[in-house]
Amino acid sequence: MPPVHTLDNVAVPLSEPLLRETNNNSSGANEQLATCDPGNRTYAPFANAHDFAIQSATIIERAEITYSVNKSVLSQLYSYADPDASMDSGARFPPPMCHPGTRTRILETLEEWMGCPTRSHRMLWLRGPAGVGKSAIAQTFAERCAERDRLGATFFFSRPNSRDRLETVIPSLAY
């Protein structure tokens, strides 16, 4: 525990990161101000407080300010994510799309599901055998959602392109 300085029954801890200054107020009593100025930021207990009095109190105060020079959260997520699995990734160019006028029934079903605020399921799983057009349907639907500002996130799996690792899904969606 840092050393404690007592002033009129008020205990104020002294610590290295905080600089202590003593000022005389209008009544002639000394008051303790705690300031910390890393990067021109200041800290003072009860800053901007007014219209109250503290008598015979024990106040123990400690402030720690940490500045991180580590990687940003996004750069940390990037190392676990698979950005090539996103809807607009250059690795998926040209993306699979439904030709105009095709798969209209399933796309209408998906849009009805998206537009229903009382739907019982918040997630929809599009499944089927390889080569039937799941990626084209998902891409077309995702682009329609994006046009309406309704797209949360996408992840397009692809075994031939090594985008099939389950552990990359959540970091990719968060990224």
PDB file of C-alpha atoms in Angstrom:
ATOM      1  CA  MET A   1       0.000   0.000   0.000  1.00  0.00           C
ATOM      2  CA  PRO A   2       1.344   3.475  -0.827  1.00  0.00           C
ATOM      3  CA  PRO A   3       2.213   5.885   2.007  1.00  0.00           C
ATOM      4  CA  VAL A   4      -0.738   7.839   3.397  1.00  0.00           C
ATOM      5  CA  HIS A   5      -0.713  11.563   4.202  1.00  0.00           C
ATOM      6  CA  THR A   6      -3.334  12.686   6.716  1.00  0.00           C
ATOM      7  CA  LEU A   7      -4.771  16.200   6.526  1.00  0.00           C
ATOM      8  CA  ASP A   8      -7.596  17.258   8.868  1.00  0.00           C
ATOM      9  CA  ASN A   9      -8.841  13.667   9.350  1.00  0.00           C
ATOM     10  CA  VAL A  10      -8.726  12.985   5.624  1.00  0.00           C
ATOM     11  CA  ALA A  11      -6.385  10.214   4.507  1.00  0.00           C
ATOM     12  CA  VAL A  12      -5.042  10.740   1.017  1.00  0.00           C
ATOM     13  CA  PRO A  13      -2.670   8.100  -0.411  1.00  0.00           C
ATOM     14  CA  LEU A  14       0.447   9.340  -2.129  1.00  0.00           C
ATOM     15  CA  SER A  15       1.650   7.363  -5.107  1.00  0.00           C
ATOM     16  CA  GLU A  16       4.225   7.871  -7.815  1.00  0.00           C
ATOM     17  CA  PRO A  17       1.882   8.362 -10.796  1.00  0.00           C
ATOM     18  CA  LEU A  18      -0.076  11.109  -9.029  1.00  0.00           C
ATOM     19  CA  LEU A  19       1.494  14.485  -8.354  1.00  0.00           C
ATOM     20  CA  ARG A  20       0.257  16.172  -5.189  1.00  0.00           C
ATOM     21  CA  GLU A  21      -0.208  19.908  -4.893  1.00  0.00           C
ATOM     22  CA  THR A  22      -1.402  21.870  -1.872  1.00  0.00           C
ATOM     23  CA  ASN A  23      -3.501  25.012  -2.354  1.00  0.00           C
ATOM     24  CA  ASN A  24      -4.919  27.440   0.181  1.00  0.00           C
ATOM     25  CA  ASN A  25      -8.630  27.978  -0.247  1.00  0.00           C
ATOM     26  CA  SER A  26     -10.589  31.095   0.744  1.00  0.00           C
ATOM     27  CA  SER A  27     -11.008  29.901   4.346  1.00  0.00           C
ATOM     28  CA  GLY A  28      -7.252  29.542   4.795  1.00  0.00           C
ATOM     29  CA  ALA A  29      -7.348  25.727   5.041  1.00  0.00           C
ATOM     30  CA  ASN A  30      -5.103  23.591   2.929  1.00  0.00           C
ATOM     31  CA  GLU A  31      -6.711  21.321   0.375  1.00  0.00           C
ATOM     32  CA  GLN A  32      -5.108  18.451  -1.488  1.00  0.00           C
ATOM     33  CA  LEU A  33      -5.362  18.286  -5.265  1.00  0.00           C
ATOM     34  CA  ALA A  34      -4.354  15.141  -7.094  1.00  0.00           C
ATOM     35  CA  THR A  35      -3.244  15.633 -10.637  1.00  0.00           C
ATOM     36  CA  CYS A  36      -1.877  13.318 -13.240  1.00  0.00           C
ATOM     37  CA  ASP A  37      -0.751  14.669 -16.557  1.00  0.00           C
ATOM     38  CA  PRO A  38       0.217  11.948 -19.045  1.00  0.00           C
ATOM     39  CA  GLY A  39      -0.500  13.564 -22.361  1.00  0.00           C
ATOM     40  CA  ASN A  40      -2.021  16.766 -20.901  1.00  0.00           C
ATOM     41  CA  ARG A  41      -4.852  14.920 -19.146  1.00  0.00           C
ATOM     42  CA  THR A  42      -5.643  15.881 -15.579  1.00  0.00           C
ATOM     43  CA  TYR A  43      -7.227  13.987 -12.741  1.00  0.00           C
ATOM     44  CA  ALA A  44      -8.661  15.385  -9.526  1.00  0.00           C
ATOM     45  CA  PRO A  45     -10.891  13.671  -6.978  1.00  0.00           C
ATOM     46  CA  PHE A  46     -14.362  15.219  -6.958  1.00  0.00           C
ATOM     47  CA  ALA A  47     -13.580  17.234 -10.080  1.00  0.00           C
ATOM     48  CA  ASN A  48     -16.363  19.727 -10.864  1.00  0.00           C
ATOM     49  CA  ALA A  49     -18.151  18.851  -7.616  1.00  0.00           C
ATOM     50  CA  HIS A  50     -19.901  21.640  -5.706  1.00  0.00           C
ATOM     51  CA  ASP A  51     -22.363  22.362  -2.890  1.00  0.00           C
ATOM     52  CA  PHE A  52     -21.277  19.601  -0.528  1.00  0.00           C
ATOM     53  CA  ALA A  53     -18.944  19.183   2.451  1.00  0.00           C
ATOM     54  CA  ILE A  54     -16.998  16.200   3.740  1.00  0.00           C
ATOM     55  CA  GLN A  55     -16.150  16.187   7.448  1.00  0.00           C
ATOM     56  CA  SER A  56     -14.118  13.670   9.449  1.00  0.00           C
ATOM     57  CA  ALA A  57     -13.903  11.317   6.505  1.00  0.00           C
ATOM     58  CA  THR A  58     -11.282   8.805   5.554  1.00  0.00           C
ATOM     59  CA  ILE A  59     -10.840   8.870   1.814  1.00  0.00           C
ATOM     60  CA  ILE A  60      -8.490   6.448   0.181  1.00  0.00           C
ATOM     61  CA  GLU A  61      -7.995   7.116  -3.477  1.00  0.00           C
ATOM     62  CA  ARG A  62      -5.884   5.356  -6.058  1.00  0.00           C
ATOM     63  CA  ALA A  63      -5.702   6.031  -9.766  1.00  0.00           C
ATOM     64  CA  GLU A  64      -3.961   3.961 -12.386  1.00  0.00           C
ATOM     65  CA  ILE A  65      -3.792   5.041 -15.971  1.00  0.00           C
ATOM     66  CA  THR A  66      -2.576   2.494 -18.479  1.00  0.00           C
ATOM     67  CA  TYR A  67      -1.695   3.343 -22.025  1.00  0.00           C
ATOM     68  CA  SER A  68      -1.385   0.322 -24.265  1.00  0.00           C
ATOM     69  CA  VAL A  69       0.969   0.327 -27.192  1.00  0.00           C
ATOM     70  CA  ASN A  70      -0.042  -3.197 -28.138  1.00  0.00           C
ATOM     71  CA  LYS A  71      -1.867  -4.180 -31.284  1.00  0.00           C
ATOM     72  CA  SER A  72      -5.405  -2.988 -31.748  1.00  0.00           C
ATOM     73  CA  VAL A  73      -8.235  -5.432 -31.159  1.00  0.00           C
ATOM     74  CA  LEU A  74      -8.913  -5.644 -34.896  1.00  0.00           C
ATOM     75  CA  SER A  75      -5.330  -6.542 -35.701  1.00  0.00           C
ATOM     76  CA  GLN A  76      -5.427  -9.233 -33.013  1.00  0.00           C
ATOM     77  CA  LEU A  77      -8.685 -10.617 -34.448  1.00  0.00           C
ATOM     78  CA  TYR A  78      -7.210 -10.595 -37.948  1.00  0.00           C
ATOM     79  CA  SER A  79      -4.652 -13.249 -37.017  1.00  0.00           C
ATOM     80  CA  TYR A  80      -7.500 -15.650 -36.097  1.00  0.00           C
ATOM     81  CA  ALA A  81     -10.016 -14.591 -38.752  1.00  0.00           C
ATOM     82  CA  ASP A  82     -10.422 -15.602 -42.374  1.00  0.00           C
ATOM     83  CA  PRO A  83     -11.177 -12.344 -44.216  1.00  0.00           C
ATOM     84  CA  ASP A  84     -11.342 -14.240 -47.523  1.00  0.00           C
ATOM     85  CA  ALA A  85     -14.635 -15.762 -46.334  1.00  0.00           C
ATOM     86  CA  SER A  86     -16.512 -12.449 -46.300  1.00  0.00           C
ATOM     87  CA  MET A  87     -19.180 -11.535 -48.833  1.00  0.00           C
ATOM     88  CA  ASP A  88     -17.108  -8.869 -50.571  1.00  0.00           C
ATOM     89  CA  SER A  89     -13.696 -10.515 -50.414  1.00  0.00           C
ATOM     90  CA  GLY A  90     -11.473 -10.196 -53.467  1.00  0.00           C
ATOM     91  CA  ALA A  91     -10.560 -13.875 -52.993  1.00  0.00           C
ATOM     92  CA  ARG A  92     -14.125 -14.763 -53.975  1.00  0.00           C
ATOM     93  CA  PHE A  93     -14.146 -12.634 -57.152  1.00  0.00           C
ATOM     94  CA  PRO A  94     -16.305 -12.998 -59.083  1.00  0.00           C
ATOM     95  CA  PRO A  95     -18.721 -14.100 -56.388  1.00  0.00           C
ATOM     96  CA  PRO A  96     -21.351 -16.695 -57.214  1.00  0.00           C
ATOM     97  CA  MET A  97     -24.695 -15.015 -57.942  1.00  0.00           C
ATOM     98  CA  CYS A  98     -28.171 -16.135 -58.946  1.00  0.00           C
ATOM     99  CA  HIS A  99     -28.956 -15.242 -62.542  1.00  0.00           C
ATOM    100  CA  PRO A 100     -31.872 -12.778 -62.792  1.00  0.00           C
ATOM    101  CA  GLY A 101     -35.219 -14.571 -62.644  1.00  0.00           C
ATOM    102  CA  THR A 102     -33.786 -17.780 -61.127  1.00  0.00           C
ATOM    103  CA  ARG A 103     -34.305 -19.172 -57.626  1.00  0.00           C
ATOM    104  CA  THR A 104     -36.985 -16.545 -57.043  1.00  0.00           C
ATOM    105  CA  ARG A 105     -39.083 -18.740 -54.751  1.00  0.00           C
ATOM    106  CA  ILE A 106     -36.298 -19.430 -52.276  1.00  0.00           C
ATOM    107  CA  LEU A 107     -35.111 -15.803 -52.373  1.00  0.00           C
ATOM    108  CA  GLU A 108     -38.679 -14.630 -51.631  1.00  0.00           C
ATOM    109  CA  THR A 109     -38.841 -17.086 -48.714  1.00  0.00           C
ATOM    110  CA  LEU A 110     -35.564 -15.716 -47.357  1.00  0.00           C
ATOM    111  CA  GLU A 111     -36.754 -12.116 -47.707  1.00  0.00           C
ATOM    112  CA  GLU A 112     -40.037 -12.931 -45.926  1.00  0.00           C
ATOM    113  CA  TRP A 113     -38.031 -14.492 -43.099  1.00  0.00           C
ATOM    114  CA  MET A 114     -35.779 -11.415 -42.888  1.00  0.00           C
ATOM    115  CA  GLY A 115     -38.730  -8.998 -42.914  1.00  0.00           C
ATOM    116  CA  CYS A 116     -40.682 -10.757 -40.159  1.00  0.00           C
ATOM    117  CA  PRO A 117     -39.863  -9.175 -36.778  1.00  0.00           C
ATOM    118  CA  THR A 118     -41.785 -11.903 -34.930  1.00  0.00           C
ATOM    119  CA  ARG A 119     -39.920 -14.820 -36.536  1.00  0.00           C
ATOM    120  CA  SER A 120     -39.201 -17.646 -34.135  1.00  0.00           C
ATOM    121  CA  HIS A 121     -35.613 -18.206 -35.319  1.00  0.00           C
ATOM    122  CA  ARG A 122     -32.981 -15.464 -35.523  1.00  0.00           C
ATOM    123  CA  MET A 123     -30.655 -17.567 -37.657  1.00  0.00           C
ATOM    124  CA  LEU A 124     -31.327 -19.384 -40.886  1.00  0.00           C
ATOM    125  CA  TRP A 125     -29.311 -22.326 -42.206  1.00  0.00           C
ATOM    126  CA  LEU A 126     -29.233 -22.801 -45.960  1.00  0.00           C
ATOM    127  CA  ARG A 127     -28.273 -26.408 -46.719  1.00  0.00           C
ATOM    128  CA  GLY A 128     -28.210 -28.809 -49.621  1.00  0.00           C
ATOM    129  CA  PRO A 129     -25.911 -31.075 -51.639  1.00  0.00           C
ATOM    130  CA  ALA A 130     -22.730 -29.757 -53.238  1.00  0.00           C
ATOM    131  CA  GLY A 131     -23.234 -27.823 -56.448  1.00  0.00           C
ATOM    132  CA  VAL A 132     -26.923 -26.918 -56.097  1.00  0.00           C
ATOM    133  CA  GLY A 133     -26.234 -23.180 -55.718  1.00  0.00           C
ATOM    134  CA  LYS A 134     -26.203 -22.546 -51.968  1.00  0.00           C
ATOM    135  CA  SER A 135     -23.344 -20.047 -52.281  1.00  0.00           C
ATOM    136  CA  ALA A 136     -25.063 -18.229 -55.153  1.00  0.00           C
ATOM    137  CA  ILE A 137     -28.314 -18.000 -53.169  1.00  0.00           C
ATOM    138  CA  ALA A 138     -26.471 -16.875 -50.029  1.00  0.00           C
ATOM    139  CA  GLN A 139     -24.443 -14.257 -51.947  1.00  0.00           C
ATOM    140  CA  THR A 140     -27.539 -12.870 -53.684  1.00  0.00           C
ATOM    141  CA  PHE A 141     -29.481 -12.760 -50.422  1.00  0.00           C
ATOM    142  CA  ALA A 142     -26.551 -11.177 -48.537  1.00  0.00           C
ATOM    143  CA  GLU A 143     -26.240  -8.440 -51.150  1.00  0.00           C
ATOM    144  CA  ARG A 144     -29.974  -7.723 -50.918  1.00  0.00           C
ATOM    145  CA  CYS A 145     -29.674  -7.508 -47.127  1.00  0.00           C
ATOM    146  CA  ALA A 146     -26.689  -5.155 -47.457  1.00  0.00           C
ATOM    147  CA  GLU A 147     -28.656  -2.902 -49.835  1.00  0.00           C
ATOM    148  CA  ARG A 148     -31.319  -2.553 -47.114  1.00  0.00           C
ATOM    149  CA  ASP A 149     -28.772  -2.083 -44.282  1.00  0.00           C
ATOM    150  CA  ARG A 150     -29.941  -5.375 -42.783  1.00  0.00           C
ATOM    151  CA  LEU A 151     -26.736  -7.414 -43.137  1.00  0.00           C
ATOM    152  CA  GLY A 152     -24.980  -8.323 -39.909  1.00  0.00           C
ATOM    153  CA  ALA A 153     -22.131 -10.514 -41.113  1.00  0.00           C
ATOM    154  CA  THR A 154     -21.309 -13.274 -43.575  1.00  0.00           C
ATOM    155  CA  PHE A 155     -18.977 -16.255 -43.684  1.00  0.00           C
ATOM    156  CA  PHE A 156     -18.735 -18.294 -46.870  1.00  0.00           C
ATOM    157  CA  PHE A 157     -17.268 -21.760 -46.296  1.00  0.00           C
ATOM    158  CA  SER A 158     -15.256 -23.340 -49.096  1.00  0.00           C
ATOM    159  CA  ARG A 159     -13.411 -26.645 -48.770  1.00  0.00           C
ATOM    160  CA  PRO A 160     -11.409 -26.265 -52.017  1.00  0.00           C
ATOM    161  CA  ASN A 161     -10.155 -22.845 -50.846  1.00  0.00           C
ATOM    162  CA  SER A 162      -9.387 -23.966 -47.258  1.00  0.00           C
ATOM    163  CA  ARG A 163     -12.136 -21.778 -45.777  1.00  0.00           C
ATOM    164  CA  ASP A 164     -13.568 -24.637 -43.767  1.00  0.00           C
ATOM    165  CA  ARG A 165     -11.986 -24.232 -40.328  1.00  0.00           C
ATOM    166  CA  LEU A 166     -14.654 -23.823 -37.657  1.00  0.00           C
ATOM    167  CA  GLU A 167     -12.307 -21.929 -35.320  1.00  0.00           C
ATOM    168  CA  THR A 168     -12.117 -19.010 -37.785  1.00  0.00           C
ATOM    169  CA  VAL A 169     -15.878 -18.384 -37.986  1.00  0.00           C
ATOM    170  CA  ILE A 170     -16.456 -16.305 -34.823  1.00  0.00           C
ATOM    171  CA  PRO A 171     -13.259 -14.205 -35.171  1.00  0.00           C
ATOM    172  CA  SER A 172     -14.166 -13.585 -38.836  1.00  0.00           C
ATOM    173  CA  LEU A 173     -17.689 -12.459 -37.974  1.00  0.00           C
ATOM    174  CA  ALA A 174     -16.337 -10.167 -35.247  1.00  0.00           C
ATOM    175  CA  TYR A 175     -13.626  -8.784 -37.553  1.00  0.00           C
TER     176      TYR A 175
END
